Each structure stands twice: as C-alpha cells, then as structure tokens.
Short mmCIF file of C-alpha atoms and ligand atoms in Angstrom, two decimals:
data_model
loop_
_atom_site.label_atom_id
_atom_site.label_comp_id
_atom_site.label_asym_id
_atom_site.label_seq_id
_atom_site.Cartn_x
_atom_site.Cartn_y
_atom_site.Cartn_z
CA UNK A 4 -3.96 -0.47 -13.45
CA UNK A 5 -3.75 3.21 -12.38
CA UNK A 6 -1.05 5.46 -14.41
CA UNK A 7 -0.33 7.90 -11.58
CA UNK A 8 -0.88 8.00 -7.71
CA UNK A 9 -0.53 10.61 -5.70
CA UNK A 10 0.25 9.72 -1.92
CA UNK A 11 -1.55 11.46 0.71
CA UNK A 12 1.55 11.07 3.61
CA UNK A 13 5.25 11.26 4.42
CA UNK A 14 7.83 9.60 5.95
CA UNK A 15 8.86 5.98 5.15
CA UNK A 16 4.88 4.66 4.26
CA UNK A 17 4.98 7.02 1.73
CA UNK A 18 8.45 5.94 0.50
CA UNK A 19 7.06 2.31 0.97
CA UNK A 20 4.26 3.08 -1.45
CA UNK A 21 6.67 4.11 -4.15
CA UNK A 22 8.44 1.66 -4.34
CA UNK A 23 6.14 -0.54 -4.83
CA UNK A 24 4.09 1.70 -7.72
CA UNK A 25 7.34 1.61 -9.42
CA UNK A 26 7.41 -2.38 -9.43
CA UNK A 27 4.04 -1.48 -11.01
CA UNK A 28 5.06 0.99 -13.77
CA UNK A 29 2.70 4.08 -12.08
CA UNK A 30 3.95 7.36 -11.38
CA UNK A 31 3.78 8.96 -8.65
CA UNK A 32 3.17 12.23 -7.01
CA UNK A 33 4.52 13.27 -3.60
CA UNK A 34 3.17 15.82 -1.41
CA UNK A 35 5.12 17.37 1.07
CA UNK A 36 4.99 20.37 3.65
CA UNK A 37 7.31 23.00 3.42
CA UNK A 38 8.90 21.55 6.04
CA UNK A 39 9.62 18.61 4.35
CA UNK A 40 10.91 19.64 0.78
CA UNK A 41 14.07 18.00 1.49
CA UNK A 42 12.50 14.65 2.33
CA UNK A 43 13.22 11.15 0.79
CA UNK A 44 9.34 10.78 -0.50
CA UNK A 45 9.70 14.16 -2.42
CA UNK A 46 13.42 13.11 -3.46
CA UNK A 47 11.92 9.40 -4.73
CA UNK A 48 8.71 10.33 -6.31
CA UNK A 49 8.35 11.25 -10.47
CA UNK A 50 6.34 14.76 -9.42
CA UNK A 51 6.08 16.83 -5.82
CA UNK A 52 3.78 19.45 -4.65
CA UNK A 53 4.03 22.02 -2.26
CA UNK A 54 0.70 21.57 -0.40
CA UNK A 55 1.10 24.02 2.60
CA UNK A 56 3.29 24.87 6.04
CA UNK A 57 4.74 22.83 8.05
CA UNK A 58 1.47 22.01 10.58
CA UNK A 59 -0.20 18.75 9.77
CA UNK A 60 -3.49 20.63 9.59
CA UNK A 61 -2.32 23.13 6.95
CA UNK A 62 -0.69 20.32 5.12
CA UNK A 63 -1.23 16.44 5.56
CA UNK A 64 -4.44 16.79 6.67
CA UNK A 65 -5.66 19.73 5.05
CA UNK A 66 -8.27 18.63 3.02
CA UNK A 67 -8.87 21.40 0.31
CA UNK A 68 -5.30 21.24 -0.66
CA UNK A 69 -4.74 17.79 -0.75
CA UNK A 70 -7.65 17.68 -3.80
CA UNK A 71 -6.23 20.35 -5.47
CA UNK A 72 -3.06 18.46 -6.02
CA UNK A 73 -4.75 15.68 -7.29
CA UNK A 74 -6.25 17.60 -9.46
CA UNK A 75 -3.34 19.78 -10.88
CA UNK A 76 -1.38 16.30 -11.37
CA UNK A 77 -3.68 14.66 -13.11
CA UNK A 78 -3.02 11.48 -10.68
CA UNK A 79 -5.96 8.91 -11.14
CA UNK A 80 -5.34 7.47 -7.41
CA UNK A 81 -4.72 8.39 -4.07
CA UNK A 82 -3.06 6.36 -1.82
CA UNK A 83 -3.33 7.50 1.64
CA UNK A 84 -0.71 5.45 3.38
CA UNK A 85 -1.87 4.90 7.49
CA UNK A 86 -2.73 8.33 9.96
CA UNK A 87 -3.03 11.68 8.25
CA UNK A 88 -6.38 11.07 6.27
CA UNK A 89 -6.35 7.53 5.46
CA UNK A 90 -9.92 6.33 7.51
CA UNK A 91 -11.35 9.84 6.73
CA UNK A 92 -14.77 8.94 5.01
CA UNK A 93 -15.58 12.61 4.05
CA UNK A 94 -12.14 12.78 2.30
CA UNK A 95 -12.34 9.50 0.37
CA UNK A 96 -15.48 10.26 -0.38
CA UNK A 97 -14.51 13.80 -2.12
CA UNK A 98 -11.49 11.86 -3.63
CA UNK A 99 -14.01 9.20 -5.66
CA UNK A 100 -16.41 12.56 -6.58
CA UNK A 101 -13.68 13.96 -8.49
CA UNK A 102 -13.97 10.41 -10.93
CA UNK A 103 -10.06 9.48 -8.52
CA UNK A 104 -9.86 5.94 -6.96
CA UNK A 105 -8.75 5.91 -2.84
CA UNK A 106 -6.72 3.20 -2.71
CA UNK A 107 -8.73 1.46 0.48
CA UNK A 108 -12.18 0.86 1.00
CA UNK A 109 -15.92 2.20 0.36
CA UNK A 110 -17.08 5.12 2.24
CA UNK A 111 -19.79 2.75 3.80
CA UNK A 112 -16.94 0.43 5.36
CA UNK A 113 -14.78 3.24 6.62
CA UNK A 114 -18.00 4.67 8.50
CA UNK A 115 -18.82 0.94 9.69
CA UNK A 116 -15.01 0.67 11.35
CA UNK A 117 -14.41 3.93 12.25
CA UNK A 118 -17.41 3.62 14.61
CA UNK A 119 -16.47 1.02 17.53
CA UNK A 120 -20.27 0.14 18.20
CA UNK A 121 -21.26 -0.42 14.82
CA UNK A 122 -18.16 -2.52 13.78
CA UNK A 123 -18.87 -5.08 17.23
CA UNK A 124 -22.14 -5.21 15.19
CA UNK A 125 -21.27 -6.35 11.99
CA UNK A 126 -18.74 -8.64 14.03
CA UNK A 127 -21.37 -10.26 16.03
CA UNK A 128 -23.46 -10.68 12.54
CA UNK A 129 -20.39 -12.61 11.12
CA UNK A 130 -20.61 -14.78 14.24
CA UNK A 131 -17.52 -13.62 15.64
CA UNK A 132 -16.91 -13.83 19.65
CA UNK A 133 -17.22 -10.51 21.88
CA UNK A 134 -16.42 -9.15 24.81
CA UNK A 135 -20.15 -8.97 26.74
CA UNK A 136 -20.93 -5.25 27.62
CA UNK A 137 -23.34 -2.65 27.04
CA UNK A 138 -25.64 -3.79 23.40
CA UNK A 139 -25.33 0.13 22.38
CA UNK A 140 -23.94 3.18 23.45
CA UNK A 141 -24.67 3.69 27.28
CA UNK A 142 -27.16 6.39 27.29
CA UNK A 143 -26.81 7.37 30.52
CA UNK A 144 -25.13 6.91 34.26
CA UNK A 145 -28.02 4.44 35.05
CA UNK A 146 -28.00 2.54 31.67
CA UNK A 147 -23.99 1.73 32.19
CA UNK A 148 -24.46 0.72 35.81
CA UNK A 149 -27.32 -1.37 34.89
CA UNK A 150 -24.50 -3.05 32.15
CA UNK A 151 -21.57 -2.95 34.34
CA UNK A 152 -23.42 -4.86 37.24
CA UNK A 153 -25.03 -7.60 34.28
CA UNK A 154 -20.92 -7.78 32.85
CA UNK A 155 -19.42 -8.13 36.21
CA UNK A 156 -16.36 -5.72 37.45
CA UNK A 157 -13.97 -4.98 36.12
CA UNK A 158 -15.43 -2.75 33.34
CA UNK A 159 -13.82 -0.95 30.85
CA UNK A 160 -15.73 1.68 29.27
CA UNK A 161 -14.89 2.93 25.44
CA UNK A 162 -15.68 5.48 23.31
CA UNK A 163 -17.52 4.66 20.32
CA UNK A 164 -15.64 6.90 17.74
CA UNK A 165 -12.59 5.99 19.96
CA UNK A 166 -9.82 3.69 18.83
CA UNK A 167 -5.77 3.41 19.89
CA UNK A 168 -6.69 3.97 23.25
CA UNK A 169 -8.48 7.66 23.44
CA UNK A 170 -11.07 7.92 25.41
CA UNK A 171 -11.02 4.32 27.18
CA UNK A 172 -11.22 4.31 31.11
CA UNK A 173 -11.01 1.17 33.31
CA UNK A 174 -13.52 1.04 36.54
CA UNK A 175 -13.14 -1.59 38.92
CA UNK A 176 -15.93 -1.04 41.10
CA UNK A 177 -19.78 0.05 41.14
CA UNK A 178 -18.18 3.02 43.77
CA UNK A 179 -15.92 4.16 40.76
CA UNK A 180 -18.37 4.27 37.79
CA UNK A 181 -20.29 7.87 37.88
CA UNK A 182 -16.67 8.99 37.80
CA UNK A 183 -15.41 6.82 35.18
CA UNK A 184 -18.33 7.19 33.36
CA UNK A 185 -18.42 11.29 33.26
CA UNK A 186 -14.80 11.72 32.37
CA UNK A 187 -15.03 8.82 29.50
CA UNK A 188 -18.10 10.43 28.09
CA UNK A 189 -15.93 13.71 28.45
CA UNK A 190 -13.07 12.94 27.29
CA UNK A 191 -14.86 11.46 23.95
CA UNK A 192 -17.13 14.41 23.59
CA UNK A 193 -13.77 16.72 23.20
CA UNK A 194 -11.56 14.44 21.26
CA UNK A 195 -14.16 13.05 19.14
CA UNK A 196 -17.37 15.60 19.20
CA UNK A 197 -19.39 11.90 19.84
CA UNK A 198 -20.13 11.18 23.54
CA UNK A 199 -21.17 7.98 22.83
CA UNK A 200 -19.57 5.38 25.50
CA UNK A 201 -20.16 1.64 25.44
CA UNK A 202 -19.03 -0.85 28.57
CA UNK A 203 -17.27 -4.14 28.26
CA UNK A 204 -15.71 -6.80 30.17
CA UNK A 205 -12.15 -5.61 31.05
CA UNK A 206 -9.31 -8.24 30.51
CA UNK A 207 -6.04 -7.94 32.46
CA UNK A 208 -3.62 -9.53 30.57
CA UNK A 209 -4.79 -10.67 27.28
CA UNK A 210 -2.43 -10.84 24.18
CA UNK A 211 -3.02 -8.58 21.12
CA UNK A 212 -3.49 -10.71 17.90
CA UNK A 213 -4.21 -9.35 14.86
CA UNK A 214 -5.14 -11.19 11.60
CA UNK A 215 -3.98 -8.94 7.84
CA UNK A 216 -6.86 -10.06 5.72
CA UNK A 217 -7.56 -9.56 1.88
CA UNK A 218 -10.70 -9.01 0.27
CA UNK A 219 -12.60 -8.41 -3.62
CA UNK A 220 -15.36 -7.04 -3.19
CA UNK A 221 -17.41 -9.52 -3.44
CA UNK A 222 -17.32 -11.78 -0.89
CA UNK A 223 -13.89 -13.31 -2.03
CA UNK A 224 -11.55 -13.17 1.03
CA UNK A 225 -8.07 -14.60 2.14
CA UNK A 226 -6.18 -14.07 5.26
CA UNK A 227 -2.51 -13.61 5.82
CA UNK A 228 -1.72 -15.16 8.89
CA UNK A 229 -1.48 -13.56 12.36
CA UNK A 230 0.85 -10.95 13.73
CA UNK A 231 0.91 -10.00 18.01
CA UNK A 232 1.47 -6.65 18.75
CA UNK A 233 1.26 -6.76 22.69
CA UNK A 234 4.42 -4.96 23.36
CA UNK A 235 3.27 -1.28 23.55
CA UNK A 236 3.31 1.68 25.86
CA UNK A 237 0.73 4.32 25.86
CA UNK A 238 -1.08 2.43 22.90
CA UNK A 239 2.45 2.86 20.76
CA UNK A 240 3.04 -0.45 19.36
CA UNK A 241 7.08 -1.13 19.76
CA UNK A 242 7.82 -4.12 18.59
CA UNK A 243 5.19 -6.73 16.48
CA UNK A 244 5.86 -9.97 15.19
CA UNK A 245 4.46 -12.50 12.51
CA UNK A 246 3.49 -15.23 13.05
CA UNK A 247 1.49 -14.64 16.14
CA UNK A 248 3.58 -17.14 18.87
CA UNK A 249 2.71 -19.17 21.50
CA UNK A 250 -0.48 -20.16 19.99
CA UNK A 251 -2.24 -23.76 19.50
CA UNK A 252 -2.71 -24.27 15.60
CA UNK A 253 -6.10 -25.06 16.67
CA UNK A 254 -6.63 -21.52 18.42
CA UNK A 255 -4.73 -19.56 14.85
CA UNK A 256 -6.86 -21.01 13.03
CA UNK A 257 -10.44 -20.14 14.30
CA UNK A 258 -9.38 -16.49 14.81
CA UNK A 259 -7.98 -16.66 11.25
CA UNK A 260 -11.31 -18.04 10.03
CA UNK A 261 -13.17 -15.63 12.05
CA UNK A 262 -11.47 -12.88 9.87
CA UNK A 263 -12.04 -14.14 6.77
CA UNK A 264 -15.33 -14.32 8.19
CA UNK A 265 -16.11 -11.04 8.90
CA UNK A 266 -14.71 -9.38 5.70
CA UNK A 267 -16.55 -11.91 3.68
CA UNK A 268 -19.67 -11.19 5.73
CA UNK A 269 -19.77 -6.95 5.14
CA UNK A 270 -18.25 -7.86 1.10
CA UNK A 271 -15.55 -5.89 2.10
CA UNK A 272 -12.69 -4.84 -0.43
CA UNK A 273 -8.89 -4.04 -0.12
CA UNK A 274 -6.42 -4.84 2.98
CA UNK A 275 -7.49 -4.51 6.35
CA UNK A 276 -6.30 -5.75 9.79
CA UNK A 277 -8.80 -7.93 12.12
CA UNK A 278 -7.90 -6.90 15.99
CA UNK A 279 -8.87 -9.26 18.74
CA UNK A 280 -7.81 -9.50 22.07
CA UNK A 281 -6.76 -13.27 23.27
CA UNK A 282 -6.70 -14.75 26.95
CA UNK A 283 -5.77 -17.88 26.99
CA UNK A 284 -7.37 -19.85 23.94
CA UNK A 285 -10.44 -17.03 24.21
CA UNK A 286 -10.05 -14.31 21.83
CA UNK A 287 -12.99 -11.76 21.29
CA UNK A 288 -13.15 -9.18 18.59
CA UNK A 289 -11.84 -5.65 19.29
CA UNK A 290 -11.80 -3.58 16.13
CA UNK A 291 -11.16 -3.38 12.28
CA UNK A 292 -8.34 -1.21 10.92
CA UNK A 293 -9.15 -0.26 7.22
CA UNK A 294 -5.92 0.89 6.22
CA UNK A 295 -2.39 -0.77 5.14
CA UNK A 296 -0.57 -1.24 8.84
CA UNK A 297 2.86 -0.19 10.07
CA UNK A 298 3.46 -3.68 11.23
CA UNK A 299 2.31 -4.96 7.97
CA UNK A 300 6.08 -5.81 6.80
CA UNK A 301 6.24 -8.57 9.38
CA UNK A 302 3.21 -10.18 7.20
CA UNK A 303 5.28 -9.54 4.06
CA UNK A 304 8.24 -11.08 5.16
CA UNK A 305 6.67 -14.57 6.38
CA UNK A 306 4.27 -14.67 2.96
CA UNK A 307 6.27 -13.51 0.62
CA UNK A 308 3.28 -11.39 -0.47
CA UNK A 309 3.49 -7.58 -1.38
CA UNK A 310 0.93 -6.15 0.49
CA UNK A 311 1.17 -2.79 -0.82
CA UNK A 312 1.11 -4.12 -4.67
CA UNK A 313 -1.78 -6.46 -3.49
CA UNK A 314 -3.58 -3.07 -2.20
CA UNK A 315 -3.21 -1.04 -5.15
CA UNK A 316 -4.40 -4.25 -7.24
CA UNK A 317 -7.15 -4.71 -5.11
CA UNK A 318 -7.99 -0.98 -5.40
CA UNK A 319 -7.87 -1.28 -9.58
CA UNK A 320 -10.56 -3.99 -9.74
CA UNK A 321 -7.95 -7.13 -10.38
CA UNK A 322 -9.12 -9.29 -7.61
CA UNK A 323 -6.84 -11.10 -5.05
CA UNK A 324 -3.61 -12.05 -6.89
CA UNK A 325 -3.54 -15.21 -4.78
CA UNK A 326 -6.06 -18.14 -3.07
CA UNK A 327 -6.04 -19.11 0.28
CA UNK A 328 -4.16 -22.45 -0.34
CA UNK A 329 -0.98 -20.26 -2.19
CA UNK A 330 -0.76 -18.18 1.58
CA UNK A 331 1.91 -20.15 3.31
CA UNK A 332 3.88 -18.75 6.28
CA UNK A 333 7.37 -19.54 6.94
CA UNK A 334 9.97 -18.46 9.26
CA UNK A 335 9.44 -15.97 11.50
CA UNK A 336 9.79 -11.96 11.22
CA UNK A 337 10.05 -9.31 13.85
CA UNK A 338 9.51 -5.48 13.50
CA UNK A 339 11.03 -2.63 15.81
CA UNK A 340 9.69 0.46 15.55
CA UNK A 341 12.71 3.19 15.07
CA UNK A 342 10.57 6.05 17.18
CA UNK A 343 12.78 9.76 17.53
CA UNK A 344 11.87 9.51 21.12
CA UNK A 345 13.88 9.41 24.89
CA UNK A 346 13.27 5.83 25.09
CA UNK A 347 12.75 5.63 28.94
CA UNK A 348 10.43 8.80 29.10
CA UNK A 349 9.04 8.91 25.71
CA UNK A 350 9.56 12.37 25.02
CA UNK A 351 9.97 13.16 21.04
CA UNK A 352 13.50 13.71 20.29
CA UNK A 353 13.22 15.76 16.90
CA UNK A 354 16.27 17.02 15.56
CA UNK A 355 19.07 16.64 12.87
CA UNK A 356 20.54 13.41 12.57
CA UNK A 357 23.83 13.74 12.42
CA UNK A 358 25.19 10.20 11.80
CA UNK A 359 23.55 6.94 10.45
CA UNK A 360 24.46 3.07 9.50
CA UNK A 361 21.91 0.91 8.67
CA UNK A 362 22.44 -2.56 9.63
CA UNK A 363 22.18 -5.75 6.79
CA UNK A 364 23.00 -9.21 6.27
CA UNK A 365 20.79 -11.97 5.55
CA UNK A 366 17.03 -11.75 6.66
CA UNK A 367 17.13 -7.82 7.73
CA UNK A 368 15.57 -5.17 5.99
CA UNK A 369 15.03 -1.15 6.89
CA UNK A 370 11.83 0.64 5.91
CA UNK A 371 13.35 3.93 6.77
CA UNK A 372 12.79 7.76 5.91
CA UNK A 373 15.81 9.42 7.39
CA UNK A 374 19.37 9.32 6.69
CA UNK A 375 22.59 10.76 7.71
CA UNK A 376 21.85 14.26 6.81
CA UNK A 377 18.27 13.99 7.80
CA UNK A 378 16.38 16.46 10.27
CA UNK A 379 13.59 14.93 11.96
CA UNK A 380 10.70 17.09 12.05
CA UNK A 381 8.20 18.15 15.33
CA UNK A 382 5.85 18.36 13.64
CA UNK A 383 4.99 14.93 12.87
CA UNK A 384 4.68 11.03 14.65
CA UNK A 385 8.42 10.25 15.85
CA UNK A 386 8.27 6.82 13.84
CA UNK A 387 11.46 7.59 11.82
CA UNK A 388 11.97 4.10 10.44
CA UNK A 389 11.71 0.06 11.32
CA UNK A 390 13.82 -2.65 11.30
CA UNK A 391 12.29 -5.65 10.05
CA UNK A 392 14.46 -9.06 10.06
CA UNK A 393 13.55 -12.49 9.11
CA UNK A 394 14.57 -16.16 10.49
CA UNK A 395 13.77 -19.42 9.91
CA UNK A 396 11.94 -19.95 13.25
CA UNK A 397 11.67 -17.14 16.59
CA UNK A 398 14.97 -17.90 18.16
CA UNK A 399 16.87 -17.46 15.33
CA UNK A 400 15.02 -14.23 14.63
CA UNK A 401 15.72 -12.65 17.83
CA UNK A 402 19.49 -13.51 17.34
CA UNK A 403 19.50 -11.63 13.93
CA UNK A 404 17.38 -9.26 15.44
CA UNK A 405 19.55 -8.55 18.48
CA UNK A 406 22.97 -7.91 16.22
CA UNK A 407 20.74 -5.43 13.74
CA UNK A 408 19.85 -3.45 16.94
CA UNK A 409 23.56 -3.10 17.78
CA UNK A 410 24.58 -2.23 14.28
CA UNK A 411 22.22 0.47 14.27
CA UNK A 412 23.33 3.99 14.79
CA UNK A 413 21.30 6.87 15.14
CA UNK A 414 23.23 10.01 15.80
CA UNK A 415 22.05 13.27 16.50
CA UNK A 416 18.97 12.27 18.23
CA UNK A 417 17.25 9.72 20.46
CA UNK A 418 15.91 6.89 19.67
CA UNK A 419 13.66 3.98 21.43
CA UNK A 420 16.13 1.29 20.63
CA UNK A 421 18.11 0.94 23.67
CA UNK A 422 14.48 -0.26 25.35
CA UNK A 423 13.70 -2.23 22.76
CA UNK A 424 16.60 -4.03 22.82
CA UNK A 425 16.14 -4.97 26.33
CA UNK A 426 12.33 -5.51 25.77
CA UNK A 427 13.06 -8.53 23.11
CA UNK A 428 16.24 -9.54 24.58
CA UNK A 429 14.51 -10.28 28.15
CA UNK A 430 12.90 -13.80 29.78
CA UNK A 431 9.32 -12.31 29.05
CA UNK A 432 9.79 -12.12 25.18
CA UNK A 433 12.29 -14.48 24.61
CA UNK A 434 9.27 -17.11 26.24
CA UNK A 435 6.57 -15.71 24.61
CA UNK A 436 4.61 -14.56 27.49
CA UNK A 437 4.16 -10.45 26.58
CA UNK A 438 0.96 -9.24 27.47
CA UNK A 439 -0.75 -5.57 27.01
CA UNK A 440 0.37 -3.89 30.01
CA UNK A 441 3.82 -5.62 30.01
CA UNK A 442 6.15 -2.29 28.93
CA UNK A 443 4.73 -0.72 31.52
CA UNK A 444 5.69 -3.31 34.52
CA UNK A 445 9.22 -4.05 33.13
CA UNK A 446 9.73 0.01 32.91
CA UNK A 447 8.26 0.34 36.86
CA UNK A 448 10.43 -2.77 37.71
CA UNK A 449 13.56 -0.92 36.22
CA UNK A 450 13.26 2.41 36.99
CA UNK A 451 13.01 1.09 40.67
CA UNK A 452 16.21 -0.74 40.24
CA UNK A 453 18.19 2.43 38.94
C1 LIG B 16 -9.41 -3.68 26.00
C2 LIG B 16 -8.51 -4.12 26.98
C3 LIG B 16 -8.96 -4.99 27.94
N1 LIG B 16 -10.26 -5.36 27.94
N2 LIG B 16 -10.69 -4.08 26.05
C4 LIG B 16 -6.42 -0.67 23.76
C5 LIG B 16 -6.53 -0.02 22.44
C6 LIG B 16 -7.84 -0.40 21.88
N3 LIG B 16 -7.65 -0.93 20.56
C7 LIG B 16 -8.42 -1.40 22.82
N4 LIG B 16 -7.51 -1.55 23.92
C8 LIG B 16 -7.79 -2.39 24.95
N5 LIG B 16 -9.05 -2.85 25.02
C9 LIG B 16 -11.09 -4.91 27.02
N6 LIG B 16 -12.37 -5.26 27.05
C10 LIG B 16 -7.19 -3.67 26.91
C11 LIG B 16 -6.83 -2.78 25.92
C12 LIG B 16 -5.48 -2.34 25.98
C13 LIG B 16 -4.54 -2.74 25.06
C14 LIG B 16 -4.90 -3.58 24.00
C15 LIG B 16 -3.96 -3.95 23.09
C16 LIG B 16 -2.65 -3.56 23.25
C17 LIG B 16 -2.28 -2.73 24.28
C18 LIG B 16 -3.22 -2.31 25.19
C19 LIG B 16 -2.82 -1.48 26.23
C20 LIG B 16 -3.76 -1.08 27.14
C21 LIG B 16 -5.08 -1.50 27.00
#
C-alpha cells in the first residue's frame, strides 16, 4: 500500500479521501490555495502546501505546481478526487513519469472516455446498446443531414470531447440543422479546441441510470449496483439515489451486466461509473466517468463497501477486495447535494457562513467541508457539502430524508435546499417517475404559480 498521498482537490472529496487513507495508515498531503489555508482538508491532513492564489488555474489546476508538491513531499500517490485535474491524461501521465501512482486509471483509458466518439466505440465492441446516430464525427453540414434524416428527428447533436452537457444542441427538424449544426460545432471548437460533433437519436424523457463498477486490471470486474441521477438542472445533479427505482429486476440486471461488460472488455482498472440513458425498459449507453463520483456515497451506503479504500486498493495493485456474489444491496440511500447557490435562480451564493447544525440520527450522514465559521469561496463549484441518509426501503428514506433537510441550517448564505426539499417531497419523486428535464418543468410550473 502507498505510505503518503497527496490529494489533488478541496472541499469535502478531498476531506472524504482522508479519511479514508487514515483507515489505511497513509499520510497525507493537502494542497490548498491561498484562499483556502483555513480549510478543513488543510486542517485534517498530516502535511499542507501552499500551491498558488486563489484562481483554480493558478492553483487546483495548475499543473507545474501541483508536481512540484508531490515532489517536495515525497508523497508516492496522487489522488485526484473528481473536477480539477482528475480525467486530465497529460497530468496523470506526468504524475506516473515522476515513478508516483494516480490513483485512477491508465492514460490510454482516460483518452478512450474522455473522447465521447471513441468511448460509444469501445461500448459497441462490448456489445452494449446505443443510441443510432452519426458512426463518427459529422464531418460536415451534409454528412449530419445525411445522419439526421437516416436517425429520424429529433436529433441531438454532441460534441465529441463534450461531456455534462457542453456543447450538446437539440434540432427537431431538417429546417433547424445548418443552425444547430454551426453553433454545436462552435460552441465545441471554443470550449474544447475539438470541433468534432456526432448526431444521435434525441430522447425526451428518459431516466438517468448509472451503474459504479470495479475493475483489476485484468479483466476481473464487479459492479455495485445502480444509482439514478435524473433530478438535475443545467446538467447539476441535485439529488441521486441508490438503488436505481422503479426498475424491473430483469431490466437492473442487463444494464448491470452490460457494465461489467464493458470494463471487462477495455481490461479496465480502478472505479468508474457506467452512464446510460433508460426509456422505458430501453437503456443505451451514454458515457464512462473515470473518476470516484459525488453521488458515489449513495453506492456506499446500500453496499456497505468503501469505495474510496476500494480505489486506493485498486490503485496499489491488491485486486478487488470483494467478488460479485459478496455485493449485496440493501435498503435504500438518497443524496442531496448542499450547493451555496439561490436555489430558485441558481446564482452562487459565496460567503461566510455564519451559523451551522448538522442534522443526525439513525441512517444520516454529512460529507461536508464547511462549518460554522466557514467562508465559502467564489472561486470554486458551490457544492459545499451532501446529506446522505439511509432506510430500509425508499419510503422510509424519504421520511428520514425529509426531517434531515429541516434540521439543517445553513446561515450566512444560500443554499439549494429549500428546492430540494420540495423536489423529493413532491408526487413526481415520491412515485418514482423523475425524468431529465423534470427540474426544469416543476420550476416553470411554480414560478407561474407565484
Ligand atoms: C442525451 C439526451 C437525450 N437523448 N442524449 C446530458 C449530459 C450528457 N451526459 C448527455 N445528456 C443527455 N444526452 C440523447 N441521445 C438527454 C441528455 C440530457 C440529460 C441527461 C441526463 C440527465 C440530465 C439531462 C438533462 C438534459 C439532457
């Protein structure tokens, strides 16, 4: 096992990934912006380093000074927690020069997933089911006609090096394409610098289903069960759940099996997530996300498994610390996301926090990173901290869930739980019948009631 990791983020994911290198007996090695010398990772962690200003690209994402603190502390991993640079190939690749494990997976599968194109193609060489579309990138206005009329309308067009929504346009009509099909190319060109744009079938309504998978290396490959994150605005996920509900045993398994599939297929190692989009009993690969989750508590909670532990095992060379037969879900677990934000406008709401109780009792658990002398930074993603709590089936998680969410106070700045609490306390979620666009429809329907 490693004797000292050094982790590449903030906020409570990096506080997350202490913890559990302390179960382990590593040290570790914070890094922090000068904005955040105060902050609960730097407090938490055996060693801190100073690694620039406040900006995420003089600091968290600054490459050059990153590996110099590795190499200062003498840590023999990095663990790069989700965002900042944890699906940067280039940086995990400089990482492994310097004789330093990343704690996630080769270069070779980070470029495979962090292209959209190429992972639908080691999906579709797994066997798994996709959307039809466009076999490549369109190449050109005529090309993604020529795909969009073969798919059938509506089309949504992607970018390739595209993911959590950038650069993804919806056209309903032959009429609307040229349009669609500039600004998408556009739109990926700037955010990306890679034009590439690929059509697919466009699905209304489906339900986002996501399978946490575990892999050696070699083949060897277990899944963890399901988790749906359909309740999201703007491509923020705001509330995710394990195990995935409303689903035929019949239908959780084969998208289970598909996932296993596919990681066993490409030999891939460590955690990642399996995304797939379901209508119905239909689901069709979306993406892979090579990288330990947000949501990935919810997955903890219902296995009893330690994903983060699991991860740094994997990333040590100790193989999978369980078989498929020893996964077993039970109960249910919900996650709300704790965003600093004006929950009906979703404007960031950074600030000092100026008061703060943490709800408890059985089956609830915070993964948080502030406190009641806290100041939420600017400068950074308003997730703050999440509220994860536990029953023995959905109903009697929502219950639990519904009294955490009252208990918790937040004072100083806003936060998105007032619209969560409505979100999982309405009809739509109570029945199980959330789809993609569905935060969007019940904030129209209210704001036109106010
Ligand atoms: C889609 C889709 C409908 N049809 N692809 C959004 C993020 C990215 N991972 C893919 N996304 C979508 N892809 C087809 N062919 C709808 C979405 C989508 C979405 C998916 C999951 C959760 C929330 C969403 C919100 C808007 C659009």
């Amino acid at each position: 096992m490693f004797k000292k990791v050094l982790i590449a983020n903030r906020g409570e994911i990096a506080l997350r990934i202490v913890r559990a290198c302390k179960v382990l007996g590593i040290r570790t090695v914070a890094i922090y912006s000068q904005a955040d010398a105060n902050a609960l990772h730097v407090a938490f962690a055996d060693e801190s380093v100073c690694i620039g200003p406040a900006p995420a690209l003089k600091s968290y994402l600054n490459q050059p000074a990153v590996l110099a603190a590795v190499e200062i502390t003498g840590a023999d991993a990095v663990h790069p927690g989700y965002g900042f640079l944890a699906e940067n190939a280039q940086f995990a690749s400089a990482v492994r020069a310097m004789g330093v494990e990343f704690i996630g997976p080769s270069v070779e599968h980070l470029r495979m997933f962090g292209d959209k194109l190429s992972a639908k193609a080691a999906a579709r060489g797994a066997g798994l089911p996709l959307l039809e579309g466009s076999p490549g990138a369109a190449t050109s206005m005529e090309d993604a006609m020529e795909s969009a009329k073969r798919t059938g309308f509506p089309v949504i067009l992607k970018a390739a090096a595209g993911g959590g929504g950038k650069g993804m346009r919806v056209v309903e009509s032959e009429e609307e394409l040229p349009r669609g099909f500039n600004l998408a190319q556009e739109e990926a060109r700037v955010s990306f610098g890679n034009g590439d744009v690929f059509v697919e079938r466009y699905l209304p309504s489906p339900r986002h289903i996501e399978v946490q998978i575990a892999a050696d290396g070699k083949g060897g490959a277990i899944h963890l069960g399901t988790r749906d994150c359909s309740l999201q605005r703007r491509h923020q996920k705001l509330v995710e759940e394990a195990p995935a509900p409303n689903m035929s045993d019949a239908t959780r398994k084969r998208i289970c099996d598909a996932a296993v599939a596919l990681a066993s297929d490409v030999q891939y190692q460590t955690l990642a997530t399996v995304e797939f989009l379901l209508e119905g009993d239909d689901f069709f690969f979306l993406e892979v996300n090579p990288r330990i989750q947000v949501e990935h508590p919810v997955t903890e909670e219902v296995t009893g498994v330690d994903l983060v532990e699991e991860q740094l095992r994997l990333a040590a060379g100790e193989g999978l610390s369980l078989t498929q037969d020893e996964v077993q879900i039970s109960g249910h677990a919900i996650e709300v996301r704790v965003n600093a934000e004006d929950p009906w406008r979703q404007l960031p709401s950074p600030g000092p926090v100026t008061g703060y109780h943490e709800p408890g009792g059985p089956g609830v658990r915070v993964d948080s990173a502030i406190h009641e002398h806290a100041f939420v930074q600017p400068y950074y993603d308003s997730l703050t901290a999440k509220l994860i709590v536990k029953g023995r089936d959905r109903n009697h998680c929502i219950e639990r869930l519904l009294c955490a969410l009252d208990e918790f106070v937040v004072e100083g700045i806003q936060t998105s739980i007032p619209l969560q609490r409505e979100l999982v306390d309405g009809a739509v979620f109570r029945e199980s019948r959330m789809y993609t666009r569905y935060v969007d429809s019940f904030l129209a329907e209210r704001s036109g009631k106010k």
